[in-house]
Amino acid sequence: MLNHQRIEHLRTLEKILNIYFDQLSLLSQALTHSSYTYEGNLPDKFSNERLEFLGDSILKFVITEYLYKQYPDQNEGDLAQRQAIMVSDATLAQKALEISLGNYLLLGKGEQKNLGATNESNLANALEALFGAFYLDQGMDATRAFILNILHTVLSKNFSEEDLKDHKTRLQEYTQSQGLGLPEYQLLKEAGPDHAKKFTVKTILLTHKKELIGIGMGSSKKSAESAAAQDLLQKLGKDIK
């Protein structure tokens, strides 16, 4: 059962988002981090991980459907890269910050100490879980409208051809244009519990004069590799937005 204070807190969030839940417990669950259920000795099913799983799939479907209709002349590769930008942890975390979603997260004490309410992965996951919860409560049409409203500034952005290339692709294109070898990626570190893994990756590039290294961190190997590639591009003077 939700206590009065939690109910009032969640109703405030509803007003900010201009949405309404019939089952407020779903909204609360969407904002319950697994560290909270773990420390409270609660079953895993009460955390937001299952809702995040559902919300991730719904988000990708909604964005894919939108892009398919909005850009009828673009090929699969360009559509996929647009989608990747729009559903990335960085994009979702930024949107979560804009609506102060971290203020409503239930976190374990350890996660609170680690500033979990501002953690990119936690925020992105909570927003996906929110989408999943809203779908279960209000259905697909309402959820589609909610997602498109949350992401409207990203959806309306005009991406250049360069924007649509991921950092690894840009780095590879640059090294090839300079007659250099392909960059090598190495996993340096994998830390944290299963629900909040952190990966650190190093990318190495042998130039004509020396060895250059880029370091990146992320919630997945792929995102860490991308961050490492971006770091190296910046060191090469190819600053990426």
PDB file of C-alpha atoms in Angstrom, residues 10-228:
ATOM      1  CA  LEU A  10       3.240  10.934  -7.250  1.00  0.00           C
ATOM      2  CA  ARG A  11       0.158  13.072  -7.906  1.00  0.00           C
ATOM      3  CA  THR A  12       2.480  16.079  -8.125  1.00  0.00           C
ATOM      4  CA  LEU A  13       4.503  14.284 -10.780  1.00  0.00           C
ATOM      5  CA  GLU A  14       1.332  13.477 -12.699  1.00  0.00           C
ATOM      6  CA  LYS A  15       0.478  17.174 -12.808  1.00  0.00           C
ATOM      7  CA  ILE A  16       3.950  18.019 -14.087  1.00  0.00           C
ATOM      8  CA  LEU A  17       3.641  15.398 -16.836  1.00  0.00           C
ATOM      9  CA  ASN A  18      -0.039  16.162 -17.530  1.00  0.00           C
ATOM     10  CA  ILE A  19      -0.974  12.487 -17.255  1.00  0.00           C
ATOM     11  CA  TYR A  20      -3.099  10.447 -14.862  1.00  0.00           C
ATOM     12  CA  PHE A  21      -2.789   6.890 -13.578  1.00  0.00           C
ATOM     13  CA  ASP A  22      -5.804   4.823 -12.581  1.00  0.00           C
ATOM     14  CA  GLN A  23      -3.401   2.431 -10.836  1.00  0.00           C
ATOM     15  CA  LEU A  24      -1.008   4.705  -8.990  1.00  0.00           C
ATOM     16  CA  SER A  25       0.920   1.677  -7.759  1.00  0.00           C
ATOM     17  CA  LEU A  26       2.195   1.187 -11.328  1.00  0.00           C
ATOM     18  CA  LEU A  27       3.674   4.681 -11.337  1.00  0.00           C
ATOM     19  CA  SER A  28       5.291   4.054  -7.971  1.00  0.00           C
ATOM     20  CA  GLN A  29       6.767   0.773  -9.175  1.00  0.00           C
ATOM     21  CA  ALA A  30       8.168   2.460 -12.282  1.00  0.00           C
ATOM     22  CA  LEU A  31      10.125   4.735  -9.964  1.00  0.00           C
ATOM     23  CA  THR A  32      11.361   2.023  -7.594  1.00  0.00           C
ATOM     24  CA  HIS A  33      15.007   1.122  -8.168  1.00  0.00           C
ATOM     25  CA  SER A  34      16.148  -2.437  -7.531  1.00  0.00           C
ATOM     26  CA  SER A  35      18.529  -1.189  -4.808  1.00  0.00           C
ATOM     27  CA  TYR A  36      15.462  -0.108  -2.818  1.00  0.00           C
ATOM     28  CA  THR A  37      13.750  -3.488  -3.056  1.00  0.00           C
ATOM     29  CA  TYR A  38      17.033  -5.268  -2.302  1.00  0.00           C
ATOM     30  CA  GLU A  39      17.730  -3.268   0.859  1.00  0.00           C
ATOM     31  CA  GLY A  40      14.094  -3.556   1.908  1.00  0.00           C
ATOM     32  CA  ASN A  41      14.185  -7.343   1.399  1.00  0.00           C
ATOM     33  CA  LEU A  42      11.307  -7.081  -1.075  1.00  0.00           C
ATOM     34  CA  PRO A  43      10.747  -9.429  -4.026  1.00  0.00           C
ATOM     35  CA  ASP A  44      12.505  -8.408  -7.246  1.00  0.00           C
ATOM     36  CA  LYS A  45       9.163  -8.052  -9.015  1.00  0.00           C
ATOM     37  CA  PHE A  46       8.439  -4.876  -7.025  1.00  0.00           C
ATOM     38  CA  SER A  47      11.337  -2.998  -8.654  1.00  0.00           C
ATOM     39  CA  ASN A  48      11.029  -1.205 -11.987  1.00  0.00           C
ATOM     40  CA  GLU A  49      13.165  -3.672 -13.965  1.00  0.00           C
ATOM     41  CA  ARG A  50      10.269  -5.571 -15.581  1.00  0.00           C
ATOM     42  CA  LEU A  51       8.486  -2.321 -16.445  1.00  0.00           C
ATOM     43  CA  GLU A  52      11.733  -1.006 -17.918  1.00  0.00           C
ATOM     44  CA  PHE A  53      11.951  -4.113 -20.115  1.00  0.00           C
ATOM     45  CA  LEU A  54       8.416  -3.499 -21.342  1.00  0.00           C
ATOM     46  CA  GLY A  55       8.852   0.247 -21.740  1.00  0.00           C
ATOM     47  CA  ASP A  56      12.062  -0.149 -23.723  1.00  0.00           C
ATOM     48  CA  SER A  57      10.247  -2.254 -26.340  1.00  0.00           C
ATOM     49  CA  ILE A  58       7.270   0.125 -26.475  1.00  0.00           C
ATOM     50  CA  LEU A  59       9.540   3.162 -26.827  1.00  0.00           C
ATOM     51  CA  LYS A  60      11.456   1.606 -29.705  1.00  0.00           C
ATOM     52  CA  PHE A  61       8.240   0.626 -31.459  1.00  0.00           C
ATOM     53  CA  VAL A  62       6.733   4.106 -31.110  1.00  0.00           C
ATOM     54  CA  ILE A  63       9.899   5.827 -32.350  1.00  0.00           C
ATOM     55  CA  THR A  64      10.360   3.339 -35.191  1.00  0.00           C
ATOM     56  CA  GLU A  65       6.749   3.816 -36.285  1.00  0.00           C
ATOM     57  CA  TYR A  66       7.135   7.603 -36.121  1.00  0.00           C
ATOM     58  CA  LEU A  67      10.373   7.616 -38.140  1.00  0.00           C
ATOM     59  CA  TYR A  68       8.984   5.204 -40.730  1.00  0.00           C
ATOM     60  CA  LYS A  69       6.068   7.556 -41.399  1.00  0.00           C
ATOM     61  CA  GLN A  70       8.001  10.812 -41.031  1.00  0.00           C
ATOM     62  CA  TYR A  71      10.915   9.928 -43.332  1.00  0.00           C
ATOM     63  CA  PRO A  72       9.533   7.818 -46.205  1.00  0.00           C
ATOM     64  CA  ASP A  73      12.611   8.364 -48.381  1.00  0.00           C
ATOM     65  CA  GLN A  74      15.305   7.438 -45.845  1.00  0.00           C
ATOM     66  CA  ASN A  75      16.977   4.042 -45.918  1.00  0.00           C
ATOM     67  CA  GLU A  76      17.090   1.554 -43.077  1.00  0.00           C
ATOM     68  CA  GLY A  77      20.552   2.605 -41.932  1.00  0.00           C
ATOM     69  CA  ASP A  78      19.646   6.282 -41.516  1.00  0.00           C
ATOM     70  CA  LEU A  79      16.387   5.406 -39.774  1.00  0.00           C
ATOM     71  CA  ALA A  80      18.225   3.060 -37.415  1.00  0.00           C
ATOM     72  CA  GLN A  81      20.756   5.733 -36.496  1.00  0.00           C
ATOM     73  CA  ARG A  82      18.020   8.289 -35.863  1.00  0.00           C
ATOM     74  CA  GLN A  83      16.304   5.752 -33.646  1.00  0.00           C
ATOM     75  CA  ALA A  84      19.536   5.014 -31.786  1.00  0.00           C
ATOM     76  CA  ILE A  85      19.982   8.704 -30.955  1.00  0.00           C
ATOM     77  CA  MET A  86      16.406   9.116 -29.783  1.00  0.00           C
ATOM     78  CA  VAL A  87      16.313   6.055 -27.520  1.00  0.00           C
ATOM     79  CA  SER A  88      19.867   6.354 -26.191  1.00  0.00           C
ATOM     80  CA  ASP A  89      20.524   6.544 -22.453  1.00  0.00           C
ATOM     81  CA  ALA A  90      21.924  10.050 -22.933  1.00  0.00           C
ATOM     82  CA  THR A  91      18.732  11.319 -24.594  1.00  0.00           C
ATOM     83  CA  LEU A  92      16.384   9.605 -22.147  1.00  0.00           C
ATOM     84  CA  ALA A  93      18.381  10.726 -19.111  1.00  0.00           C
ATOM     85  CA  GLN A  94      18.314  14.316 -20.336  1.00  0.00           C
ATOM     86  CA  LYS A  95      14.543  14.156 -20.741  1.00  0.00           C
ATOM     87  CA  ALA A  96      14.233  12.596 -17.289  1.00  0.00           C
ATOM     88  CA  LEU A  97      16.277  15.461 -15.830  1.00  0.00           C
ATOM     89  CA  GLU A  98      14.066  18.009 -17.552  1.00  0.00           C
ATOM     90  CA  ILE A  99      11.024  16.631 -15.744  1.00  0.00           C
ATOM     91  CA  SER A 100      12.956  16.149 -12.457  1.00  0.00           C
ATOM     92  CA  LEU A 101      12.219  12.417 -12.486  1.00  0.00           C
ATOM     93  CA  GLY A 102      15.129  11.703 -10.150  1.00  0.00           C
ATOM     94  CA  ASN A 103      13.283  13.510  -7.355  1.00  0.00           C
ATOM     95  CA  TYR A 104      10.634  10.772  -7.380  1.00  0.00           C
ATOM     96  CA  LEU A 105      12.902   7.702  -7.446  1.00  0.00           C
ATOM     97  CA  LEU A 106      12.935   5.288  -4.527  1.00  0.00           C
ATOM     98  CA  LEU A 107      16.580   4.307  -4.067  1.00  0.00           C
ATOM     99  CA  GLY A 108      18.486   2.206  -1.584  1.00  0.00           C
ATOM    100  CA  LYS A 109      20.743   4.072   0.841  1.00  0.00           C
ATOM    101  CA  GLY A 110      23.858   2.929  -0.985  1.00  0.00           C
ATOM    102  CA  GLU A 111      22.517   4.128  -4.313  1.00  0.00           C
ATOM    103  CA  GLN A 112      21.520   7.441  -2.749  1.00  0.00           C
ATOM    104  CA  LYS A 113      25.097   7.892  -1.509  1.00  0.00           C
ATOM    105  CA  ASN A 114      26.329   7.282  -5.016  1.00  0.00           C
ATOM    106  CA  LEU A 115      24.034  10.054  -6.303  1.00  0.00           C
ATOM    107  CA  GLY A 116      21.791   7.517  -8.006  1.00  0.00           C
ATOM    108  CA  ALA A 117      19.060  10.098  -8.596  1.00  0.00           C
ATOM    109  CA  THR A 118      21.309  11.797 -11.161  1.00  0.00           C
ATOM    110  CA  ASN A 119      22.836   8.635 -12.628  1.00  0.00           C
ATOM    111  CA  GLU A 120      22.293   8.505 -16.410  1.00  0.00           C
ATOM    112  CA  SER A 121      21.431   4.816 -16.460  1.00  0.00           C
ATOM    113  CA  ASN A 122      19.003   5.066 -13.522  1.00  0.00           C
ATOM    114  CA  LEU A 123      17.203   8.024 -15.087  1.00  0.00           C
ATOM    115  CA  ALA A 124      16.963   6.445 -18.539  1.00  0.00           C
ATOM    116  CA  ASN A 125      15.713   3.170 -17.059  1.00  0.00           C
ATOM    117  CA  ALA A 126      13.136   4.963 -14.913  1.00  0.00           C
ATOM    118  CA  LEU A 127      11.767   6.840 -17.921  1.00  0.00           C
ATOM    119  CA  GLU A 128      11.456   3.590 -19.878  1.00  0.00           C
ATOM    120  CA  ALA A 129       9.740   1.992 -16.887  1.00  0.00           C
ATOM    121  CA  LEU A 130       7.376   4.974 -16.757  1.00  0.00           C
ATOM    122  CA  PHE A 131       6.440   4.353 -20.385  1.00  0.00           C
ATOM    123  CA  GLY A 132       5.817   0.689 -19.601  1.00  0.00           C
ATOM    124  CA  ALA A 133       3.676   1.504 -16.586  1.00  0.00           C
ATOM    125  CA  PHE A 134       1.624   4.071 -18.483  1.00  0.00           C
ATOM    126  CA  TYR A 135       1.003   1.533 -21.253  1.00  0.00           C
ATOM    127  CA  LEU A 136      -0.343  -1.008 -18.765  1.00  0.00           C
ATOM    128  CA  ASP A 137      -2.543   1.630 -17.162  1.00  0.00           C
ATOM    129  CA  GLN A 138      -3.789   3.658 -20.130  1.00  0.00           C
ATOM    130  CA  GLY A 139      -3.133   1.644 -23.290  1.00  0.00           C
ATOM    131  CA  MET A 140      -1.162   2.147 -26.478  1.00  0.00           C
ATOM    132  CA  ASP A 141      -2.731   5.283 -27.942  1.00  0.00           C
ATOM    133  CA  ALA A 142      -2.243   7.325 -24.787  1.00  0.00           C
ATOM    134  CA  THR A 143       1.303   5.982 -24.357  1.00  0.00           C
ATOM    135  CA  ARG A 144       2.233   6.828 -27.936  1.00  0.00           C
ATOM    136  CA  ALA A 145       1.057  10.409 -27.405  1.00  0.00           C
ATOM    137  CA  PHE A 146       2.913  10.609 -24.082  1.00  0.00           C
ATOM    138  CA  ILE A 147       6.204   9.350 -25.547  1.00  0.00           C
ATOM    139  CA  LEU A 148       6.041  11.660 -28.564  1.00  0.00           C
ATOM    140  CA  ASN A 149       5.302  14.603 -26.281  1.00  0.00           C
ATOM    141  CA  ILE A 150       8.229  13.825 -23.976  1.00  0.00           C
ATOM    142  CA  LEU A 151      10.618  13.470 -26.923  1.00  0.00           C
ATOM    143  CA  HIS A 152       9.167  16.165 -29.181  1.00  0.00           C
ATOM    144  CA  THR A 153      12.271  18.392 -29.110  1.00  0.00           C
ATOM    145  CA  VAL A 154      14.464  15.493 -30.234  1.00  0.00           C
ATOM    146  CA  LEU A 155      11.962  14.349 -32.847  1.00  0.00           C
ATOM    147  CA  SER A 156      11.830  17.810 -34.393  1.00  0.00           C
ATOM    148  CA  LYS A 157      15.612  18.249 -34.507  1.00  0.00           C
ATOM    149  CA  ASN A 158      17.210  18.390 -37.963  1.00  0.00           C
ATOM    150  CA  PHE A 159      20.077  15.925 -37.863  1.00  0.00           C
ATOM    151  CA  SER A 160      22.896  16.422 -40.331  1.00  0.00           C
ATOM    152  CA  GLU A 161      24.438  13.500 -42.171  1.00  0.00           C
ATOM    153  CA  GLU A 162      27.370  13.740 -39.767  1.00  0.00           C
ATOM    154  CA  ASP A 163      25.042  13.645 -36.733  1.00  0.00           C
ATOM    155  CA  LEU A 164      23.601  10.362 -37.948  1.00  0.00           C
ATOM    156  CA  LYS A 165      26.955   8.631 -37.775  1.00  0.00           C
ATOM    157  CA  ASP A 166      27.911   7.048 -34.466  1.00  0.00           C
ATOM    158  CA  HIS A 167      31.281   7.905 -32.917  1.00  0.00           C
ATOM    159  CA  LYS A 168      32.854   4.559 -33.835  1.00  0.00           C
ATOM    160  CA  THR A 169      31.911   5.053 -37.483  1.00  0.00           C
ATOM    161  CA  ARG A 170      33.301   8.588 -37.469  1.00  0.00           C
ATOM    162  CA  LEU A 171      36.546   7.441 -35.908  1.00  0.00           C
ATOM    163  CA  GLN A 172      36.933   4.629 -38.425  1.00  0.00           C
ATOM    164  CA  GLU A 173      36.223   6.954 -41.359  1.00  0.00           C
ATOM    165  CA  TYR A 174      38.768   9.441 -40.040  1.00  0.00           C
ATOM    166  CA  THR A 175      41.511   6.862 -39.543  1.00  0.00           C
ATOM    167  CA  GLN A 176      40.921   5.430 -43.018  1.00  0.00           C
ATOM    168  CA  SER A 177      41.057   8.893 -44.586  1.00  0.00           C
ATOM    169  CA  GLN A 178      44.419   9.432 -42.879  1.00  0.00           C
ATOM    170  CA  GLY A 179      45.848   6.094 -43.967  1.00  0.00           C
ATOM    171  CA  LEU A 180      45.921   4.780 -40.401  1.00  0.00           C
ATOM    172  CA  GLY A 181      45.010   1.357 -39.113  1.00  0.00           C
ATOM    173  CA  LEU A 182      41.678   0.473 -37.546  1.00  0.00           C
ATOM    174  CA  PRO A 183      41.232   1.447 -33.886  1.00  0.00           C
ATOM    175  CA  GLU A 184      41.294  -1.372 -31.365  1.00  0.00           C
ATOM    176  CA  TYR A 185      38.855  -1.587 -28.450  1.00  0.00           C
ATOM    177  CA  GLN A 186      39.705  -3.191 -25.111  1.00  0.00           C
ATOM    178  CA  LEU A 187      37.460  -3.732 -22.084  1.00  0.00           C
ATOM    179  CA  LEU A 188      39.335  -2.349 -19.093  1.00  0.00           C
ATOM    180  CA  LYS A 189      36.809  -2.762 -16.327  1.00  0.00           C
ATOM    181  CA  GLU A 190      33.369  -4.146 -15.590  1.00  0.00           C
ATOM    182  CA  ALA A 191      31.944  -3.194 -12.219  1.00  0.00           C
ATOM    183  CA  GLY A 192      28.718  -2.932 -10.283  1.00  0.00           C
ATOM    184  CA  PRO A 193      25.741  -5.211  -9.638  1.00  0.00           C
ATOM    185  CA  ASP A 194      23.809  -6.766 -12.514  1.00  0.00           C
ATOM    186  CA  HIS A 195      21.149  -4.064 -12.437  1.00  0.00           C
ATOM    187  CA  ALA A 196      23.682  -1.225 -12.681  1.00  0.00           C
ATOM    188  CA  LYS A 197      26.746  -2.434 -14.566  1.00  0.00           C
ATOM    189  CA  LYS A 198      29.447   0.062 -15.499  1.00  0.00           C
ATOM    190  CA  PHE A 199      31.887  -0.677 -18.313  1.00  0.00           C
ATOM    191  CA  THR A 200      35.169   1.081 -19.013  1.00  0.00           C
ATOM    192  CA  VAL A 201      36.667   0.677 -22.479  1.00  0.00           C
ATOM    193  CA  LYS A 202      39.938   1.822 -24.035  1.00  0.00           C
ATOM    194  CA  THR A 203      40.396   2.426 -27.742  1.00  0.00           C
ATOM    195  CA  ILE A 204      43.910   2.442 -29.162  1.00  0.00           C
ATOM    196  CA  LEU A 205      45.065   4.004 -32.410  1.00  0.00           C
ATOM    197  CA  LEU A 206      48.555   3.693 -33.814  1.00  0.00           C
ATOM    198  CA  THR A 207      49.433   6.834 -35.793  1.00  0.00           C
ATOM    199  CA  HIS A 208      52.582   7.496 -37.782  1.00  0.00           C
ATOM    200  CA  LYS A 209      54.162   9.125 -34.743  1.00  0.00           C
ATOM    201  CA  LYS A 210      52.677   7.622 -31.575  1.00  0.00           C
ATOM    202  CA  GLU A 211      49.967   5.590 -29.905  1.00  0.00           C
ATOM    203  CA  LEU A 212      46.791   7.481 -29.036  1.00  0.00           C
ATOM    204  CA  ILE A 213      44.282   6.297 -26.463  1.00  0.00           C
ATOM    205  CA  GLY A 214      40.657   7.151 -25.775  1.00  0.00           C
ATOM    206  CA  ILE A 215      38.798   6.132 -22.620  1.00  0.00           C
ATOM    207  CA  GLY A 216      35.045   5.798 -22.258  1.00  0.00           C
ATOM    208  CA  MET A 217      32.498   4.612 -19.724  1.00  0.00           C
ATOM    209  CA  GLY A 218      28.934   3.442 -20.176  1.00  0.00           C
ATOM    210  CA  SER A 219      26.123   1.215 -18.953  1.00  0.00           C
ATOM    211  CA  SER A 220      26.899  -1.251 -21.771  1.00  0.00           C
ATOM    212  CA  LYS A 221      30.020  -2.248 -23.701  1.00  0.00           C
ATOM    213  CA  LYS A 222      28.572  -0.619 -26.801  1.00  0.00           C
ATOM    214  CA  SER A 223      27.979   2.749 -25.112  1.00  0.00           C
ATOM    215  CA  ALA A 224      31.421   2.605 -23.463  1.00  0.00           C
ATOM    216  CA  GLU A 225      33.066   1.925 -26.828  1.00  0.00           C
ATOM    217  CA  SER A 226      31.180   4.861 -28.336  1.00  0.00           C
ATOM    218  CA  ALA A 227      32.338   7.122 -25.491  1.00  0.00           C
ATOM    219  CA  ALA A 228      35.938   5.932 -25.964  1.00  0.00           C
TER     220      ALA A 228
END
